[in-house]
PDB file of C-alpha atoms in Angstrom:
ATOM      1  CA  MET A   1       0.000   0.000   0.000  1.00  0.00           C
ATOM      2  CA  LYS A   2       1.224   3.486  -0.841  1.00  0.00           C
ATOM      3  CA  PRO A   3       2.563   5.310   2.246  1.00  0.00           C
ATOM      4  CA  TYR A   4       0.462   8.199   3.476  1.00  0.00           C
ATOM      5  CA  ILE A   5       0.500  10.832   6.190  1.00  0.00           C
ATOM      6  CA  ILE A   6      -2.818  10.661   8.036  1.00  0.00           C
ATOM      7  CA  THR A   7      -4.183  13.699   9.855  1.00  0.00           C
ATOM      8  CA  ILE A   8      -7.074  13.208  12.260  1.00  0.00           C
ATOM      9  CA  ALA A   9      -9.369  15.968  13.484  1.00  0.00           C
ATOM     10  CA  ARG A  10     -11.851  14.771  16.083  1.00  0.00           C
ATOM     11  CA  GLN A  11     -14.760  15.713  18.274  1.00  0.00           C
ATOM     12  CA  TYR A  12     -14.157  15.292  21.982  1.00  0.00           C
ATOM     13  CA  GLY A  13     -15.288  11.834  23.051  1.00  0.00           C
ATOM     14  CA  SER A  14     -15.378  10.429  19.513  1.00  0.00           C
ATOM     15  CA  GLY A  15     -12.181   8.468  20.094  1.00  0.00           C
ATOM     16  CA  GLY A  16     -10.125  10.117  17.374  1.00  0.00           C
ATOM     17  CA  LYS A  17      -6.937   9.789  19.401  1.00  0.00           C
ATOM     18  CA  THR A  18      -7.648   6.108  20.058  1.00  0.00           C
ATOM     19  CA  VAL A  19      -8.287   5.579  16.350  1.00  0.00           C
ATOM     20  CA  GLY A  20      -5.007   7.310  15.551  1.00  0.00           C
ATOM     21  CA  LYS A  21      -3.027   5.090  17.898  1.00  0.00           C
ATOM     22  CA  LEU A  22      -4.686   1.935  16.560  1.00  0.00           C
ATOM     23  CA  LEU A  23      -4.064   3.008  12.972  1.00  0.00           C
ATOM     24  CA  ALA A  24      -0.423   3.865  13.608  1.00  0.00           C
ATOM     25  CA  GLY A  25       0.029   0.468  15.256  1.00  0.00           C
ATOM     26  CA  ARG A  26      -1.585  -1.360  12.337  1.00  0.00           C
ATOM     27  CA  LEU A  27       0.579   0.454   9.810  1.00  0.00           C
ATOM     28  CA  GLY A  28       3.762   0.432  11.877  1.00  0.00           C
ATOM     29  CA  ILE A  29       4.229   4.193  11.591  1.00  0.00           C
ATOM     30  CA  PRO A  30       4.803   6.962  14.175  1.00  0.00           C
ATOM     31  CA  PHE A  31       1.935   8.573  16.071  1.00  0.00           C
ATOM     32  CA  TYR A  32       2.098  12.256  17.018  1.00  0.00           C
ATOM     33  CA  ASN A  33      -0.226  14.163  19.312  1.00  0.00           C
ATOM     34  CA  ARG A  34       1.123  16.346  22.105  1.00  0.00           C
ATOM     35  CA  GLU A  35       4.591  15.297  21.020  1.00  0.00           C
ATOM     36  CA  ILE A  36       4.241  18.061  18.424  1.00  0.00           C
ATOM     37  CA  ILE A  37       4.103  20.649  21.217  1.00  0.00           C
ATOM     38  CA  THR A  38       7.154  19.147  22.918  1.00  0.00           C
ATOM     39  CA  MET A  39       9.115  19.246  19.670  1.00  0.00           C
ATOM     40  CA  ALA A  40       7.981  22.790  18.898  1.00  0.00           C
ATOM     41  CA  SER A  41       9.083  23.857  22.369  1.00  0.00           C
ATOM     42  CA  GLU A  42      12.489  22.252  22.010  1.00  0.00           C
ATOM     43  CA  ASP A  43      12.982  23.659  18.518  1.00  0.00           C
ATOM     44  CA  SER A  44      11.925  27.218  19.365  1.00  0.00           C
ATOM     45  CA  GLY A  45      13.193  27.480  22.915  1.00  0.00           C
ATOM     46  CA  VAL A  46       9.715  28.547  24.051  1.00  0.00           C
ATOM     47  CA  ASN A  47       8.362  26.914  27.203  1.00  0.00           C
ATOM     48  CA  ALA A  48       5.872  24.166  26.310  1.00  0.00           C
ATOM     49  CA  VAL A  49       3.254  25.571  28.712  1.00  0.00           C
ATOM     50  CA  LEU A  50       2.900  28.625  26.458  1.00  0.00           C
ATOM     51  CA  PHE A  51       1.698  26.524  23.535  1.00  0.00           C
ATOM     52  CA  SER A  52      -2.097  26.284  23.385  1.00  0.00           C
ATOM     53  CA  ASP A  53      -3.641  22.859  22.908  1.00  0.00           C
ATOM     54  CA  GLU A  54      -5.875  23.769  19.949  1.00  0.00           C
ATOM     55  CA  ARG A  55      -7.311  26.588  22.000  1.00  0.00           C
ATOM     56  CA  LEU A  56      -7.297  30.338  21.380  1.00  0.00           C
ATOM     57  CA  LYS A  57      -6.158  32.007  24.559  1.00  0.00           C
ATOM     58  CA  PRO A  58      -8.902  34.068  26.269  1.00  0.00           C
ATOM     59  CA  ASP A  59      -6.849  37.242  25.896  1.00  0.00           C
ATOM     60  CA  LEU A  60      -6.527  36.574  22.165  1.00  0.00           C
ATOM     61  CA  LEU A  61     -10.303  36.220  21.836  1.00  0.00           C
ATOM     62  CA  THR A  62     -10.662  39.582  23.583  1.00  0.00           C
ATOM     63  CA  ARG A  63      -8.130  41.105  21.237  1.00  0.00           C
ATOM     64  CA  LEU A  64      -9.906  39.719  18.199  1.00  0.00           C
ATOM     65  CA  ARG A  65     -13.212  41.122  19.418  1.00  0.00           C
ATOM     66  CA  SER A  66     -11.612  44.531  19.865  1.00  0.00           C
ATOM     67  CA  ARG A  67     -10.833  44.561  16.172  1.00  0.00           C
ATOM     68  CA  TYR A  68     -14.496  44.220  15.272  1.00  0.00           C
ATOM     69  CA  THR A  69     -15.942  46.553  17.908  1.00  0.00           C
ATOM     70  CA  GLY A  70     -13.924  49.523  16.738  1.00  0.00           C
ATOM     71  CA  ASP A  71     -11.712  49.657  19.835  1.00  0.00           C
ATOM     72  CA  ARG A  72      -8.676  50.891  17.947  1.00  0.00           C
ATOM     73  CA  GLN A  73      -6.641  51.656  21.026  1.00  0.00           C
ATOM     74  CA  ALA A  74      -7.052  48.148  22.395  1.00  0.00           C
ATOM     75  CA  ALA A  75      -6.246  46.652  19.019  1.00  0.00           C
ATOM     76  CA  SER A  76      -3.111  48.774  18.774  1.00  0.00           C
ATOM     77  CA  GLU A  77      -1.919  47.936  22.276  1.00  0.00           C
ATOM     78  CA  VAL A  78      -2.077  44.195  21.650  1.00  0.00           C
ATOM     79  CA  ALA A  79      -0.693  44.086  18.121  1.00  0.00           C
ATOM     80  CA  GLY A  80       2.709  42.856  19.263  1.00  0.00           C
ATOM     81  CA  SER A  81       1.362  40.045  21.449  1.00  0.00           C
ATOM     82  CA  LEU A  82      -1.000  38.942  18.660  1.00  0.00           C
ATOM     83  CA  ILE A  83       2.027  38.253  16.497  1.00  0.00           C
ATOM     84  CA  LYS A  84       3.464  36.184  19.335  1.00  0.00           C
ATOM     85  CA  ASP A  85       0.348  33.999  19.537  1.00  0.00           C
ATOM     86  CA  ASP A  86       0.431  33.330  15.811  1.00  0.00           C
ATOM     87  CA  ARG A  87       4.150  32.655  15.998  1.00  0.00           C
ATOM     88  CA  LEU A  88       3.485  29.815  18.443  1.00  0.00           C
ATOM     89  CA  PHE A  89       1.208  28.261  15.833  1.00  0.00           C
ATOM     90  CA  ASP A  90       3.926  28.735  13.225  1.00  0.00           C
ATOM     91  CA  TYR A  91       6.387  26.831  15.413  1.00  0.00           C
ATOM     92  CA  GLN A  92       3.973  23.905  15.568  1.00  0.00           C
ATOM     93  CA  ALA A  93       3.318  24.088  11.819  1.00  0.00           C
ATOM     94  CA  LYS A  94       7.057  23.915  11.210  1.00  0.00           C
ATOM     95  CA  ILE A  95       7.269  20.684  13.225  1.00  0.00           C
ATOM     96  CA  ILE A  96       4.227  19.233  11.426  1.00  0.00           C
ATOM     97  CA  ARG A  97       5.864  19.876   8.045  1.00  0.00           C
ATOM     98  CA  ARG A  98       9.161  18.427   9.223  1.00  0.00           C
ATOM     99  CA  LEU A  99       7.537  15.245  10.520  1.00  0.00           C
ATOM    100  CA  ALA A 100       5.649  14.860   7.243  1.00  0.00           C
ATOM    101  CA  CYS A 101       8.922  15.102   5.341  1.00  0.00           C
ATOM    102  CA  GLU A 102      10.390  12.353   7.513  1.00  0.00           C
ATOM    103  CA  GLY A 103       7.823   9.826   6.299  1.00  0.00           C
ATOM    104  CA  PRO A 104       4.402   8.258   6.896  1.00  0.00           C
ATOM    105  CA  CYS A 105       2.821   8.998  10.273  1.00  0.00           C
ATOM    106  CA  VAL A 106      -0.451   9.767  12.038  1.00  0.00           C
ATOM    107  CA  MET A 107      -0.980  13.291  13.390  1.00  0.00           C
ATOM    108  CA  ILE A 108      -3.772  14.355  15.704  1.00  0.00           C
ATOM    109  CA  GLY A 109      -5.406  17.782  15.445  1.00  0.00           C
ATOM    110  CA  ARG A 110      -3.506  21.094  15.396  1.00  0.00           C
ATOM    111  CA  CYS A 111      -4.790  21.972  11.912  1.00  0.00           C
ATOM    112  CA  ALA A 112      -2.356  19.460  10.410  1.00  0.00           C
ATOM    113  CA  ASP A 113      -4.759  18.814   7.539  1.00  0.00           C
ATOM    114  CA  TYR A 114      -4.523  22.493   6.595  1.00  0.00           C
ATOM    115  CA  VAL A 115      -0.800  22.877   7.265  1.00  0.00           C
ATOM    116  CA  LEU A 116      -0.128  19.951   4.885  1.00  0.00           C
ATOM    117  CA  ARG A 117      -2.802  20.912   2.351  1.00  0.00           C
ATOM    118  CA  ASP A 118      -0.341  21.150  -0.554  1.00  0.00           C
ATOM    119  CA  ARG A 119       1.052  17.639  -0.098  1.00  0.00           C
ATOM    120  CA  PRO A 120      -0.460  14.928  -2.341  1.00  0.00           C
ATOM    121  CA  ASP A 121       0.323  12.143   0.140  1.00  0.00           C
ATOM    122  CA  VAL A 122      -1.954  13.288   2.963  1.00  0.00           C
ATOM    123  CA  VAL A 123      -5.174  11.571   4.042  1.00  0.00           C
ATOM    124  CA  ARG A 124      -7.357  13.998   6.002  1.00  0.00           C
ATOM    125  CA  VAL A 125      -9.830  12.394   8.406  1.00  0.00           C
ATOM    126  CA  PHE A 126     -12.523  13.829  10.682  1.00  0.00           C
ATOM    127  CA  VAL A 127     -13.809  11.478  13.402  1.00  0.00           C
ATOM    128  CA  HIS A 128     -17.181  12.332  14.924  1.00  0.00           C
ATOM    129  CA  ALA A 129     -20.071  10.678  16.743  1.00  0.00           C
ATOM    130  CA  ASP A 130     -23.459  11.516  18.200  1.00  0.00           C
ATOM    131  CA  ALA A 131     -23.768  13.185  21.584  1.00  0.00           C
ATOM    132  CA  ALA A 132     -24.682  10.006  23.486  1.00  0.00           C
ATOM    133  CA  PHE A 133     -21.632   8.109  22.224  1.00  0.00           C
ATOM    134  CA  CYS A 134     -19.253  11.001  22.917  1.00  0.00           C
ATOM    135  CA  LEU A 135     -20.678  11.331  26.431  1.00  0.00           C
ATOM    136  CA  GLU A 136     -20.306   7.607  27.083  1.00  0.00           C
ATOM    137  CA  GLN A 137     -16.674   7.608  25.951  1.00  0.00           C
ATOM    138  CA  ALA A 138     -15.790  10.833  27.772  1.00  0.00           C
ATOM    139  CA  MET A 139     -17.291   9.526  31.016  1.00  0.00           C
ATOM    140  CA  LYS A 140     -14.728   6.713  30.911  1.00  0.00           C
ATOM    141  CA  VAL A 141     -11.821   9.142  31.237  1.00  0.00           C
ATOM    142  CA  ASP A 142     -13.303  12.200  32.956  1.00  0.00           C
ATOM    143  CA  SER A 143     -13.999  11.727  36.664  1.00  0.00           C
ATOM    144  CA  MET A 144     -16.770  14.314  36.784  1.00  0.00           C
ATOM    145  CA  PRO A 145     -20.567  14.372  37.048  1.00  0.00           C
ATOM    146  CA  GLU A 146     -22.431  13.758  33.809  1.00  0.00           C
ATOM    147  CA  ASP A 147     -23.546  17.373  33.453  1.00  0.00           C
ATOM    148  CA  ALA A 148     -19.966  18.560  33.858  1.00  0.00           C
ATOM    149  CA  VAL A 149     -18.772  16.147  31.186  1.00  0.00           C
ATOM    150  CA  ARG A 150     -21.496  17.319  28.804  1.00  0.00           C
ATOM    151  CA  LYS A 151     -20.325  20.880  29.383  1.00  0.00           C
ATOM    152  CA  LYS A 152     -16.680  19.916  28.804  1.00  0.00           C
ATOM    153  CA  ILE A 153     -17.519  18.198  25.502  1.00  0.00           C
ATOM    154  CA  ALA A 154     -19.295  21.311  24.260  1.00  0.00           C
ATOM    155  CA  GLU A 155     -16.476  23.585  25.415  1.00  0.00           C
ATOM    156  CA  VAL A 156     -13.674  21.506  23.897  1.00  0.00           C
ATOM    157  CA  ASP A 157     -15.421  21.165  20.547  1.00  0.00           C
ATOM    158  CA  ASP A 158     -16.142  24.899  20.587  1.00  0.00           C
ATOM    159  CA  TYR A 159     -12.553  25.972  21.223  1.00  0.00           C
ATOM    160  CA  ARG A 160     -11.205  23.478  18.696  1.00  0.00           C
ATOM    161  CA  ALA A 161     -13.597  24.870  16.086  1.00  0.00           C
ATOM    162  CA  LYS A 162     -12.583  28.459  16.877  1.00  0.00           C
ATOM    163  CA  TYR A 163      -8.894  27.563  16.780  1.00  0.00           C
ATOM    164  CA  TYR A 164      -9.338  25.898  13.373  1.00  0.00           C
ATOM    165  CA  LYS A 165     -11.342  28.836  12.038  1.00  0.00           C
ATOM    166  CA  HIS A 166      -8.749  31.360  13.186  1.00  0.00           C
ATOM    167  CA  TYR A 167      -5.758  29.596  11.634  1.00  0.00           C
ATOM    168  CA  THR A 168      -7.337  28.154   8.494  1.00  0.00           C
ATOM    169  CA  GLY A 169     -10.297  30.410   7.707  1.00  0.00           C
ATOM    170  CA  HIS A 170     -12.476  27.307   7.353  1.00  0.00           C
ATOM    171  CA  ASP A 171     -15.287  25.647   9.309  1.00  0.00           C
ATOM    172  CA  TRP A 172     -13.904  22.768  11.383  1.00  0.00           C
ATOM    173  CA  TYR A 173     -17.123  20.777  10.854  1.00  0.00           C
ATOM    174  CA  ASP A 174     -17.186  21.194   7.058  1.00  0.00           C
ATOM    175  CA  ALA A 175     -16.713  17.765   5.460  1.00  0.00           C
ATOM    176  CA  ARG A 176     -15.127  19.424   2.431  1.00  0.00           C
ATOM    177  CA  ASN A 177     -11.986  19.970   4.502  1.00  0.00           C
ATOM    178  CA  TYR A 178     -11.418  16.218   4.736  1.00  0.00           C
ATOM    179  CA  ASP A 179     -11.065  13.127   2.585  1.00  0.00           C
ATOM    180  CA  LEU A 180     -13.070  11.066   5.075  1.00  0.00           C
ATOM    181  CA  SER A 181     -15.644  11.978   7.706  1.00  0.00           C
ATOM    182  CA  LEU A 182     -16.293   8.882   9.825  1.00  0.00           C
ATOM    183  CA  ASN A 183     -18.809   8.192  12.593  1.00  0.00           C
ATOM    184  CA  SER A 184     -17.077   6.174  15.312  1.00  0.00           C
ATOM    185  CA  GLY A 185     -20.393   5.687  17.090  1.00  0.00           C
ATOM    186  CA  VAL A 186     -21.605   3.670  14.097  1.00  0.00           C
ATOM    187  CA  LEU A 187     -18.381   1.994  12.948  1.00  0.00           C
ATOM    188  CA  GLY A 188     -16.589   1.556  16.269  1.00  0.00           C
ATOM    189  CA  PHE A 189     -12.914   2.386  16.627  1.00  0.00           C
ATOM    190  CA  ASP A 190     -11.687  -0.695  14.773  1.00  0.00           C
ATOM    191  CA  GLY A 191     -14.234  -0.054  12.040  1.00  0.00           C
ATOM    192  CA  VAL A 192     -12.968   3.503  11.571  1.00  0.00           C
ATOM    193  CA  VAL A 193      -9.412   2.176  11.299  1.00  0.00           C
ATOM    194  CA  GLU A 194     -10.521  -0.350   8.677  1.00  0.00           C
ATOM    195  CA  ALA A 195     -12.356   2.329   6.712  1.00  0.00           C
ATOM    196  CA  ILE A 196      -9.251   4.519   6.619  1.00  0.00           C
ATOM    197  CA  ILE A 197      -7.052   1.629   5.477  1.00  0.00           C
ATOM    198  CA  ARG A 198      -9.529   0.615   2.765  1.00  0.00           C
ATOM    199  CA  TYR A 199      -9.680   4.205   1.572  1.00  0.00           C
ATOM    200  CA  MET A 200      -5.892   4.368   1.331  1.00  0.00           C
ATOM    201  CA  GLU A 201      -5.792   1.107  -0.610  1.00  0.00           C
ATOM    202  CA  THR A 202      -8.487   2.264  -3.032  1.00  0.00           C
ATOM    203  CA  ARG A 203      -6.886   5.669  -3.470  1.00  0.00           C
ATOM    204  CA  ALA A 204      -3.496   4.097  -4.190  1.00  0.00           C
ATOM    205  CA  GLU A 205      -5.048   1.813  -6.847  1.00  0.00           C
ATOM    206  CA  PHE A 206      -6.921   4.725  -8.430  1.00  0.00           C
ATOM    207  CA  GLN A 207      -3.756   6.846  -8.633  1.00  0.00           C
ATOM    208  CA  GLN A 208      -1.681   4.154 -10.317  1.00  0.00           C
TER     209      GLN A 208
END
């Protein structure tokens, strides 16, 4: 099978990270998630805690709002720090491109599908599921009351969508951003892995 770089965007609780690990294991290729932040920190010399995990910092959201409310003074005062926030994303994008150049791998989130949009060897996947399935899966790892977990799911998906919109200009939920949009609540994690592998096999045959 032709080697591919697989990027996985995922709703919280859909098991996208689990799918990524299973897929990387099946294919015998590296798996990258938060390792990208560690590498970006080491490469840039910036403390890892300053890198956002697919989240726009609250102060950045305030700064962005100031641009649209006509608060010119506020926008001017934060111009320098805005560049810094975007620079942190650029550090991560640099690592994503470098890892892609090193060979086939699975990357989770961080707009990797967009960062690698010009490469012909990328398979872009979005893993999603209905609310009940995401809640069930999230409850297995989050030691919180059900209502709190529901709130966390909504918050995480919201900040991931805003992060994606800010850095790509596109809607995170738009299926046109991806090669595959797969429902883990219907297929199961192993089924999603199989669907991705079958897609790669079919795509390789079609491109011959």
